[in-house]
Short mmCIF file of C-alpha atoms and ligand atoms in Angstrom, two decimals:
data_model
loop_
_atom_site.label_atom_id
_atom_site.label_comp_id
_atom_site.label_asym_id
_atom_site.label_seq_id
_atom_site.Cartn_x
_atom_site.Cartn_y
_atom_site.Cartn_z
CA MET A 85 0.00 0.00 0.00
CA LEU A 86 1.24 3.39 -1.00
CA VAL A 87 0.55 6.88 0.35
CA MET A 88 1.10 9.61 -2.24
CA LYS A 89 0.97 13.25 -1.26
CA PHE A 90 0.69 15.93 -3.91
CA GLY A 91 1.79 19.46 -2.96
CA GLY A 92 0.31 22.81 -3.93
CA THR A 93 2.15 23.20 -7.25
CA SER A 94 1.36 19.59 -8.15
CA VAL A 95 -2.32 20.56 -8.05
CA GLY A 96 -1.73 24.18 -9.08
CA SER A 97 -3.08 24.14 -12.64
CA VAL A 98 -4.90 22.07 -15.25
CA GLU A 99 -1.51 20.82 -16.54
CA ALA A 100 -0.47 19.83 -13.05
CA PHE A 101 -3.73 17.94 -12.46
CA THR A 102 -3.06 16.08 -15.72
CA ALA A 103 0.39 15.09 -14.49
CA VAL A 104 -1.03 13.95 -11.15
CA ALA A 105 -3.76 11.90 -12.84
CA ASN A 106 -1.16 10.14 -15.01
CA ILE A 107 1.05 9.35 -12.04
CA ALA A 108 -1.90 8.15 -9.98
CA LYS A 109 -3.16 5.95 -12.80
CA GLN A 110 0.20 4.25 -13.12
CA LYS A 111 0.65 3.73 -9.38
CA VAL A 112 -2.88 2.42 -8.88
CA ALA A 113 -2.28 -0.12 -11.66
CA GLU A 114 1.10 -1.14 -10.22
CA GLN A 115 -0.27 -1.42 -6.72
CA SER A 116 -3.15 -3.68 -7.72
CA ALA A 117 -0.58 -6.45 -8.05
CA ALA A 118 1.07 -5.73 -4.68
CA ALA A 119 0.82 -8.04 -1.68
CA ARG A 120 -1.12 -5.35 0.16
CA PRO A 121 -2.70 -3.36 -2.65
CA GLY A 122 -4.02 0.16 -2.58
CA VAL A 123 -3.10 3.81 -2.91
CA ILE A 124 -4.05 6.66 -0.61
CA VAL A 125 -3.75 10.12 -2.14
CA VAL A 126 -3.20 13.08 0.18
CA THR A 127 -3.65 16.50 -1.34
CA SER A 128 -2.66 20.08 -0.56
CA ALA A 129 -4.68 23.09 -1.54
CA MET A 130 -3.99 24.48 -5.02
CA SER A 131 -0.85 26.62 -4.86
CA GLY A 132 -1.44 30.09 -3.48
CA VAL A 133 -4.83 29.22 -2.01
CA THR A 134 -3.82 28.89 1.65
CA ASN A 135 -2.06 32.27 1.56
CA LEU A 136 -5.09 33.82 -0.09
CA LEU A 137 -7.43 32.43 2.56
CA ILE A 138 -5.23 33.58 5.44
CA ASP A 139 -4.96 37.02 3.90
CA ALA A 140 -8.74 37.28 3.51
CA ALA A 141 -9.23 36.29 7.14
CA HIS A 142 -6.80 38.97 8.37
CA LYS A 143 -8.34 41.64 6.17
CA SER A 144 -11.83 40.70 7.36
CA ALA A 145 -10.69 41.15 10.95
CA GLN A 146 -9.55 44.64 10.01
CA GLY A 147 -13.05 45.41 8.73
CA ASP A 148 -12.36 45.00 5.01
CA VAL A 149 -15.78 44.13 3.60
CA GLU A 150 -14.46 43.24 0.15
CA ALA A 151 -11.70 40.82 1.24
CA GLY A 152 -13.90 37.76 1.60
CA LYS A 153 -15.77 38.51 -1.65
CA GLU A 154 -12.57 38.99 -3.64
CA ALA A 155 -11.09 35.77 -2.30
CA ILE A 156 -14.26 33.90 -3.18
CA ALA A 157 -14.22 35.20 -6.76
CA THR A 158 -10.56 34.23 -7.22
CA LEU A 159 -11.07 30.80 -5.67
CA ARG A 160 -14.13 30.09 -7.75
CA LYS A 161 -12.34 30.95 -10.98
CA LYS A 162 -9.23 28.95 -10.08
CA HIS A 163 -11.13 25.78 -9.22
CA MET A 164 -13.71 26.11 -11.99
CA GLN A 165 -10.90 26.01 -14.54
CA VAL A 166 -10.05 22.50 -13.35
CA ILE A 167 -13.68 21.42 -13.07
CA ASP A 168 -14.50 22.73 -16.56
CA HIS A 169 -11.47 21.11 -18.11
CA PHE A 170 -11.81 17.61 -16.68
CA LEU A 171 -15.40 16.95 -15.75
CA ALA A 172 -17.21 16.17 -18.97
CA ASP A 173 -19.82 14.13 -17.14
CA ALA A 174 -22.70 16.49 -16.32
CA ALA A 175 -23.57 14.89 -13.00
CA GLU A 176 -19.94 14.92 -11.84
CA LYS A 177 -19.59 18.52 -12.86
CA ARG A 178 -22.76 19.60 -11.09
CA GLN A 179 -21.70 17.81 -7.93
CA ALA A 180 -18.22 19.36 -7.99
CA GLU A 181 -19.61 22.82 -8.55
CA ARG A 182 -22.16 22.42 -5.79
CA HIS A 183 -19.44 21.31 -3.42
CA LEU A 184 -17.22 24.26 -4.39
CA ASP A 185 -20.00 26.77 -3.90
CA GLY A 186 -20.95 25.22 -0.57
CA LYS A 187 -17.42 25.68 0.72
CA LEU A 188 -17.23 29.21 -0.66
CA GLN A 189 -20.46 30.10 1.12
CA GLU A 190 -18.92 28.74 4.29
CA LEU A 191 -15.93 31.04 3.70
CA GLU A 192 -18.24 34.02 3.22
CA ARG A 193 -20.04 33.27 6.46
CA ILE A 194 -16.81 32.86 8.41
CA CYS A 195 -15.30 36.07 7.00
CA GLY A 196 -18.53 37.85 7.92
CA GLY A 197 -18.28 36.51 11.46
CA ILE A 198 -14.66 37.55 11.78
CA MET A 199 -15.59 41.03 10.58
CA VAL A 200 -18.38 41.39 13.12
CA LEU A 201 -16.05 40.30 15.91
CA GLY A 202 -13.24 42.48 14.58
CA GLU A 203 -10.87 39.81 15.77
CA LEU A 204 -9.22 36.74 14.28
CA THR A 205 -8.67 33.97 16.80
CA PRO A 206 -6.30 31.06 16.06
CA ARG A 207 -9.38 28.85 15.99
CA GLY A 208 -11.07 31.07 13.41
CA LEU A 209 -7.91 31.20 11.33
CA ASP A 210 -7.69 27.40 11.23
CA LEU A 211 -11.27 27.19 10.08
CA VAL A 212 -10.42 29.46 7.15
CA SER A 213 -6.92 28.28 6.27
CA GLY A 214 -7.92 24.61 6.03
CA LEU A 215 -10.63 25.32 3.47
CA GLY A 216 -8.19 25.12 0.53
CA GLU A 217 -7.59 21.42 1.05
CA ARG A 218 -11.25 20.78 1.80
CA ILE A 219 -12.25 22.46 -1.46
CA ASN A 220 -9.60 20.64 -3.45
CA ALA A 221 -9.84 17.00 -2.35
CA PRO A 222 -13.32 16.36 -3.84
CA ILE A 223 -12.24 18.09 -7.06
CA LEU A 224 -9.12 15.94 -7.33
CA ALA A 225 -11.17 12.82 -6.57
CA ALA A 226 -13.59 13.74 -9.38
CA VAL A 227 -10.69 14.40 -11.76
CA LEU A 228 -9.22 10.99 -10.94
CA ARG A 229 -12.62 9.37 -11.52
CA SER A 230 -12.79 11.12 -14.90
CA GLN A 231 -9.51 9.35 -15.70
CA GLY A 232 -10.87 5.94 -14.79
CA ILE A 233 -9.62 5.68 -11.21
CA GLN A 234 -12.16 4.68 -8.57
CA ALA A 235 -11.48 7.58 -6.23
CA GLU A 236 -13.38 8.98 -3.28
CA ALA A 237 -12.69 12.18 -1.32
CA VAL A 238 -12.21 11.93 2.44
CA ASP A 239 -12.20 15.03 4.64
CA ALA A 240 -9.47 14.64 7.28
CA VAL A 241 -11.55 16.77 9.65
CA GLY A 242 -13.34 13.50 10.35
CA LEU A 243 -10.17 11.42 10.24
CA VAL A 244 -7.18 13.07 11.89
CA VAL A 245 -7.93 13.72 15.55
CA THR A 246 -5.67 16.38 17.05
CA ASP A 247 -5.05 18.38 20.19
CA SER A 248 -6.40 21.92 20.18
CA VAL A 249 -3.20 23.82 19.45
CA PHE A 250 -4.67 25.79 16.56
CA GLY A 251 -2.18 26.56 13.80
CA GLY A 252 0.14 23.76 14.88
CA ALA A 253 -1.97 20.87 16.08
CA GLU A 254 -0.50 17.47 16.91
CA PRO A 255 -2.34 14.28 16.03
CA LEU A 256 -3.71 12.02 18.76
CA LEU A 257 -2.42 8.83 17.25
CA GLU A 258 -4.63 6.22 18.83
CA ALA A 259 -7.87 8.01 18.01
CA THR A 260 -6.63 8.80 14.51
CA GLU A 261 -5.63 5.20 13.88
CA THR A 262 -9.07 3.97 14.92
CA ARG A 263 -10.72 6.34 12.46
CA CYS A 264 -8.27 5.55 9.65
CA ARG A 265 -8.98 1.85 10.05
CA ALA A 266 -12.71 2.54 10.10
CA HIS A 267 -12.82 4.90 7.12
CA LEU A 268 -9.82 4.23 4.88
CA THR A 269 -9.20 0.49 5.19
CA PRO A 270 -12.67 -0.49 3.88
CA LEU A 271 -12.21 1.81 0.87
CA LEU A 272 -8.83 0.25 0.10
CA GLU A 273 -10.34 -3.20 0.41
CA GLN A 274 -12.96 -2.26 -2.18
CA GLY A 275 -10.22 -1.10 -4.54
CA VAL A 276 -11.13 2.56 -4.02
CA THR A 277 -8.42 5.24 -3.84
CA PRO A 278 -9.20 7.63 -0.98
CA VAL A 279 -8.25 11.26 -1.73
CA VAL A 280 -7.63 12.75 1.71
CA THR A 281 -7.24 16.42 2.58
CA GLY A 282 -3.77 17.15 3.92
CA PHE A 283 -3.00 19.84 6.49
CA VAL A 284 -6.31 19.62 8.40
CA GLY A 285 -7.69 17.67 11.31
CA ALA A 286 -10.13 18.31 14.13
CA THR A 287 -10.17 18.15 17.90
CA VAL A 288 -11.98 15.37 19.73
CA ASP A 289 -15.00 17.70 19.75
CA GLY A 290 -14.81 18.12 15.98
CA VAL A 291 -13.42 21.66 15.86
CA PRO A 292 -11.23 21.98 12.73
CA THR A 293 -7.49 22.45 13.27
CA THR A 294 -4.41 22.64 11.03
CA LEU A 295 -1.04 20.95 11.42
CA SER A 296 0.98 24.14 10.70
CA ARG A 297 2.02 25.55 7.33
CA GLY A 298 3.21 22.99 4.85
CA GLY A 299 1.58 20.33 7.00
CA SER A 300 0.16 18.18 4.20
CA ASP A 301 3.48 16.34 4.14
CA TYR A 302 2.99 15.58 7.82
CA SER A 303 -0.55 14.35 7.11
CA ALA A 304 0.89 11.86 4.62
CA GLY A 305 3.49 10.74 7.16
CA ILE A 306 0.80 10.22 9.80
CA LEU A 307 -1.58 8.25 7.57
CA GLY A 308 1.24 6.19 6.06
CA ALA A 309 2.62 5.22 9.44
CA LEU A 310 -0.75 4.46 11.05
CA LEU A 311 -1.83 2.24 8.15
CA ASP A 312 1.59 0.60 7.68
CA ALA A 313 2.15 1.83 4.14
CA ASP A 314 4.94 0.20 2.17
CA GLU A 315 6.12 3.64 1.16
CA ILE A 316 5.17 7.29 1.65
CA GLN A 317 5.71 9.42 -1.45
CA ILE A 318 5.90 13.19 -1.34
CA TRP A 319 5.28 14.51 -4.85
CA THR A 320 6.55 18.06 -5.28
CA ASP A 321 7.99 20.32 -8.00
CA VAL A 322 11.71 19.58 -7.62
CA ASN A 323 13.82 16.46 -8.04
CA GLY A 324 13.92 15.56 -4.37
CA VAL A 325 16.10 17.04 -1.67
CA MET A 326 19.07 19.00 -3.02
CA THR A 327 22.65 19.28 -1.72
CA ALA A 328 22.08 23.06 -1.54
CA ASP A 329 19.70 25.71 -2.80
CA PRO A 330 20.32 25.62 -6.57
CA ARG A 331 19.52 29.32 -6.89
CA ILE A 332 22.64 30.02 -4.83
CA VAL A 333 24.79 27.01 -5.62
CA PRO A 334 24.35 26.33 -9.35
CA ASN A 335 25.99 22.89 -9.28
CA ALA A 336 23.78 21.60 -6.47
CA ARG A 337 22.28 18.21 -7.25
CA SER A 338 19.53 16.01 -5.95
CA ILE A 339 20.54 13.65 -3.14
CA ARG A 340 19.80 10.00 -3.87
CA GLN A 341 19.50 8.78 -0.26
CA LEU A 342 19.14 10.36 3.15
CA SER A 343 18.54 8.97 6.61
CA TYR A 344 15.53 10.12 8.68
CA GLU A 345 17.96 11.92 10.92
CA GLU A 346 19.63 13.78 8.09
CA VAL A 347 16.36 14.90 6.58
CA ALA A 348 15.16 16.11 9.98
CA GLU A 349 18.34 18.17 10.36
CA LEU A 350 17.92 19.52 6.85
CA ALA A 351 14.31 20.50 7.37
CA TYR A 352 15.21 22.10 10.69
CA TYR A 353 17.95 24.11 9.03
CA GLY A 354 15.74 25.58 6.42
CA ALA A 355 15.63 23.18 3.46
CA LYS A 356 12.09 23.83 2.25
CA VAL A 357 11.30 20.55 0.52
CA LEU A 358 9.69 18.69 3.40
CA HIS A 359 7.73 19.66 6.48
CA PRO A 360 10.13 18.97 9.38
CA LYS A 361 7.75 16.52 11.04
CA THR A 362 6.97 14.43 7.93
CA VAL A 363 9.27 11.53 8.70
CA ILE A 364 8.68 11.36 12.46
CA PRO A 365 5.69 8.99 12.26
CA ALA A 366 7.53 6.82 9.71
CA ILE A 367 10.65 6.29 11.80
CA ARG A 368 9.34 3.75 14.29
CA LYS A 369 7.95 1.52 11.55
CA ARG A 370 10.91 2.21 9.26
CA ILE A 371 8.66 3.15 6.37
CA PRO A 372 10.65 4.57 3.47
CA VAL A 373 9.74 8.11 2.41
CA ARG A 374 10.45 9.16 -1.16
CA VAL A 375 10.48 12.74 -2.46
CA LEU A 376 9.57 12.87 -6.15
CA ASN A 377 8.90 15.41 -8.88
CA THR A 378 5.39 15.49 -10.36
CA PHE A 379 6.74 17.24 -13.44
CA GLN A 380 9.61 14.80 -13.97
CA PRO A 381 8.16 11.54 -12.66
CA ALA A 382 10.94 9.36 -14.06
CA HIS A 383 13.56 11.09 -11.90
CA PRO A 384 14.49 8.88 -8.91
CA GLY A 385 14.23 11.80 -6.44
CA THR A 386 15.37 11.24 -2.87
CA LEU A 387 14.78 8.11 -0.84
CA ILE A 388 14.68 8.60 2.93
CA VAL A 389 15.30 5.48 5.02
CA ASP A 390 16.58 4.37 8.38
CA ARG A 391 20.30 4.96 8.79
CA SER A 392 20.96 1.23 9.01
CA ASP A 393 19.04 0.64 5.78
CA SER A 394 20.89 3.39 3.97
CA GLU A 395 23.43 2.42 1.38
CA GLU A 396 25.04 5.81 1.46
CA HIS A 397 27.18 6.52 4.47
CA GLY A 398 28.86 9.46 2.89
CA THR A 399 30.37 12.25 4.84
CA VAL A 400 28.66 15.54 4.24
CA LYS A 401 25.34 15.40 2.42
CA ALA A 402 24.13 18.97 2.16
CA VAL A 403 24.64 22.56 3.18
CA THR A 404 21.84 24.99 3.99
CA ALA A 405 21.35 28.50 5.33
CA ILE A 406 18.77 30.04 7.64
CA ARG A 407 18.24 33.72 7.05
CA ASP A 408 16.36 36.44 8.92
CA VAL A 409 17.81 35.43 12.24
CA ASN A 410 19.51 37.37 15.02
CA LEU A 411 22.34 36.37 17.30
CA ILE A 412 21.61 37.31 20.90
CA THR A 413 24.54 37.57 23.29
CA ILE A 414 24.51 37.66 27.06
CA ALA A 415 28.01 38.50 28.29
CA GLY A 416 29.76 39.57 31.47
CA LYS A 417 32.69 38.59 33.64
CA GLY A 418 30.39 37.97 36.58
CA MET A 419 28.72 35.11 34.73
CA MET A 420 31.63 32.78 35.35
CA GLY A 421 30.52 30.04 37.70
CA MET A 422 27.14 31.68 38.20
CA PRO A 423 24.74 28.72 38.19
CA GLY A 424 21.43 28.87 36.46
CA VAL A 425 22.14 31.67 33.98
CA ALA A 426 21.49 29.49 30.97
CA ALA A 427 18.35 28.00 32.49
CA ARG A 428 16.98 31.42 33.39
CA ALA A 429 17.86 32.84 29.99
CA PHE A 430 16.16 30.04 28.09
CA ALA A 431 13.14 30.09 30.38
CA ALA A 432 12.75 33.82 29.73
CA VAL A 433 13.11 33.26 25.99
CA SER A 434 10.58 30.45 25.83
CA GLY A 435 8.28 32.43 28.12
CA VAL A 436 7.69 34.86 25.26
CA GLY A 437 7.22 32.07 22.73
CA THR A 438 10.59 32.42 21.02
CA ASN A 439 12.21 29.33 19.52
CA ILE A 440 15.97 29.01 19.63
CA LEU A 441 17.65 27.75 16.45
CA MET A 442 21.20 27.37 17.70
CA ILE A 443 23.09 27.78 20.99
CA SER A 444 26.74 28.36 21.67
CA GLN A 445 28.49 28.97 24.97
CA SER A 446 32.20 29.42 25.39
CA SER A 447 33.69 27.16 28.06
CA SER A 448 35.03 30.22 29.86
CA GLU A 449 31.32 30.92 30.63
CA LEU A 450 31.84 34.58 29.88
CA ASN A 451 29.05 34.59 27.37
CA ILE A 452 26.11 32.67 26.05
CA CYS A 453 24.89 33.32 22.57
CA PHE A 454 21.99 31.90 20.67
CA VAL A 455 20.16 32.50 17.44
CA ILE A 456 16.47 33.36 17.18
CA PRO A 457 14.19 34.52 14.37
CA GLN A 458 14.67 38.23 13.64
CA VAL A 459 10.96 39.02 14.06
CA LEU A 460 11.07 37.94 17.71
CA VAL A 461 14.09 40.02 18.73
CA HIS A 462 12.37 42.88 20.51
CA ARG A 463 10.18 40.89 22.79
CA THR A 464 13.01 38.44 23.51
CA LEU A 465 15.50 41.17 24.47
CA ASP A 466 12.86 42.82 26.66
CA ALA A 467 12.25 39.55 28.47
CA LEU A 468 15.97 38.94 28.99
CA CYS A 469 16.62 42.48 30.28
CA LYS A 470 13.79 42.07 32.75
CA GLU A 471 14.99 38.65 33.90
CA PHE A 472 18.59 39.80 34.46
CA ALA A 473 17.87 43.36 35.65
CA ARG A 474 19.61 42.74 38.98
CA GLU A 475 22.73 41.14 37.44
CA VAL A 476 23.01 44.00 34.96
CA GLN A 477 22.69 46.55 37.75
CA ARG A 478 25.41 44.79 39.76
CA GLY A 479 27.64 44.66 36.70
CA ASP A 480 27.83 40.85 36.62
CA ILE A 481 26.27 40.94 33.20
CA GLU A 482 27.69 43.65 30.99
CA ARG A 483 25.63 43.30 27.90
CA ILE A 484 22.48 41.70 26.54
CA ASP A 485 22.12 42.53 22.89
CA GLY A 486 21.38 41.36 19.39
CA HIS A 487 23.51 41.09 16.27
CA GLU A 488 21.46 41.67 13.14
CA LYS A 489 21.94 40.54 9.57
CA VAL A 490 23.47 37.17 10.32
CA VAL A 491 22.70 33.74 8.90
CA ILE A 492 23.21 30.24 10.19
CA VAL A 493 24.97 27.94 7.77
CA ALA A 494 24.45 24.27 8.58
CA VAL A 495 26.53 21.46 7.15
CA ILE A 496 24.60 18.21 7.38
CA GLY A 497 25.31 14.50 7.15
CA SER A 498 25.19 11.78 9.77
CA GLY A 499 28.31 10.30 8.17
CA MET A 500 30.15 13.14 9.93
CA ARG A 501 29.78 11.17 13.15
CA GLY A 502 33.15 10.19 14.52
CA THR A 503 34.95 11.33 11.40
CA PRO A 504 37.87 13.51 12.42
CA GLY A 505 38.85 16.43 10.25
CA LEU A 506 35.40 17.34 9.05
CA ALA A 507 35.17 20.51 11.09
CA ALA A 508 38.58 21.44 9.73
CA GLY A 509 37.26 20.82 6.23
CA VAL A 510 34.25 23.06 6.82
CA PHE A 511 36.11 25.94 8.42
CA GLY A 512 39.07 25.60 6.06
CA ALA A 513 36.71 26.06 3.12
CA VAL A 514 35.16 29.13 4.72
CA ALA A 515 38.51 30.61 5.80
CA ARG A 516 39.92 30.41 2.29
CA HIS A 517 37.33 33.02 1.39
CA GLN A 518 38.23 35.26 4.35
CA ILE A 519 34.81 34.82 5.87
CA ASN A 520 34.56 35.74 9.52
CA VAL A 521 32.82 33.12 11.64
CA ILE A 522 30.89 34.72 14.52
CA ALA A 523 29.73 31.62 16.43
CA ILE A 524 29.94 27.85 16.04
CA ALA A 525 27.85 24.93 17.27
CA GLN A 526 27.95 21.23 16.63
CA GLY A 527 24.99 19.08 17.52
CA SER A 528 25.97 16.21 19.79
CA SER A 529 24.33 13.95 17.22
CA GLU A 530 27.28 14.99 15.04
CA ALA A 531 24.86 15.07 12.15
CA ASN A 532 25.45 18.77 11.70
CA ILE A 533 27.97 21.51 12.19
CA SER A 534 26.44 24.96 12.15
CA PHE A 535 27.97 28.40 12.29
CA VAL A 536 26.89 32.00 12.19
CA ILE A 537 28.28 34.46 9.65
CA GLY A 538 27.32 37.85 8.26
CA GLU A 539 24.48 37.80 5.75
CA GLU A 540 26.75 39.25 3.05
CA ASP A 541 28.97 36.14 3.25
CA ALA A 542 26.20 33.55 3.05
CA ALA A 543 26.29 32.78 -0.67
CA THR A 544 30.09 32.54 -0.74
CA ALA A 545 30.14 30.27 2.31
CA LEU A 546 27.51 27.94 0.85
CA ARG A 547 29.45 27.60 -2.39
CA ALA A 548 32.75 27.20 -0.57
CA VAL A 549 31.49 24.32 1.57
CA HIS A 550 29.69 22.73 -1.39
CA ASP A 551 32.88 22.87 -3.49
CA GLY A 552 35.11 21.89 -0.58
CA PHE A 553 33.24 18.63 -0.05
CA GLU A 554 32.59 18.08 -3.76
CA LEU A 555 28.88 17.82 -3.12
CA GLU A 556 28.23 18.07 -6.85
CA LYS A 557 29.49 14.48 -7.10
CA PRO A 558 27.24 11.56 -6.13
CA THR A 559 27.83 10.41 -2.55
CA THR A 560 28.92 6.95 -3.66
CA GLU A 561 31.68 8.47 -5.80
CA ARG A 562 32.89 10.64 -2.98
CA VAL A 563 32.91 7.73 -0.56
CA ALA A 564 34.90 5.60 -3.01
CA GLN A 565 37.54 8.30 -3.23
CA ARG A 566 38.15 8.45 0.49
N1 LIG B 2 -1.84 24.25 2.08
C1 LIG B 2 -1.06 24.25 3.28
C2 LIG B 2 -0.02 25.35 3.25
O1 LIG B 2 0.12 26.03 2.26
C3 LIG B 2 -0.47 22.92 3.60
C4 LIG B 2 0.45 22.34 2.54
O2 LIG B 2 0.45 22.76 1.40
O3 LIG B 2 1.18 21.43 2.87
O4 LIG B 2 0.64 25.56 4.22
MG1 MG B 3 4.68 21.81 0.94
#
């Protein structure tokens, strides 16, 4: 059994729907001969739709009467193009149109409600932002039926049970598994391909939630793991996970194999291909995850497997950069041997909802520095100054400040573990270009080395590391050379 998730661009146009239908047709045929047959399709909203919905919700909260109406007109046109193109059968077309208009009416009502309240709650936002998937799944199911696939739309609001953290809900696995077995397994047994909405779920009480932006990948990971899929496929618009961002490093190439751990590090450090949580559900059951290109389906893409199942124990696999971050420093001679500074600092930071991307402390204990998203700098510095007001007054802490316009560069590969000389390779490559390194951290997993540099040096550093480790060559070739 196969779970195939199609992202926003894969369902972004009539041409894209055609590509998806062809891929689905082939996989459904292939799977019918499998030991455990069946395909589950998970779909995103059409590209741009989630942003449009979120924007309309915000504008409605600000009293913009037209926002909801404009969004509805755009959404209707966008989806009707697909319906008109594929659904020749009058009954199918009528049903699809009725469904679309029903959902658009719902959007109008919700935007009206938000406007009356003059406030957009996280709960209200989830109700709106999940509509893109809920509009699209029945359309995709109808398109697949028009191409001869027995497909049926399933709304994950009735399938994926989550906690009530709106905007970033976590699935309650037991309850979700029960529902998946009740709703999806019978369809598979009848040879039907369920087309499930990604991104959305609902609380135990049935209130719609979302799994955070880009969460359709995570939906596929959850369903695949709970139903013991043979493979989870993430169909996107690039040839898998790349060694670096090809817009910055022109000779970047697609990585053939990654371990779960490596892909988690990559996602964490800003590679945009996969939602960071996608592989988590798959790990325990060791289900392979494959990232493939809808527009180049013959390309092998990237296969993500358990480290022990991986045939590629290369050294470095990829290099990424996180931008729009700020390096916060807490420094002072009085900090030496002062217990609890780090704990208090991080408690203050998390108290204002700031996530920390990287931490570095010198062993002299004279300073702690850490990297946070730029947008959260003000509130974070305020919280830290308040927390350490006494120490600052006494002079134990001399400065608490931020360092703007920096980036984190992360060099990733679990093959770095226990391999001496890799850090030297990384920093040698950077030093040859006279790039000043501001802070360094290595995860104890040894699957990454990350460092902070000025924004102006980012592109050069990425290329230097990529060239230094010859990442343009296939991993197997590089390993053979060593
Ligand atoms: N449509 C959602 C988003 O844009 C989820 C997804 O595409 O994965 O964030
Ligand atoms: Mg995505």
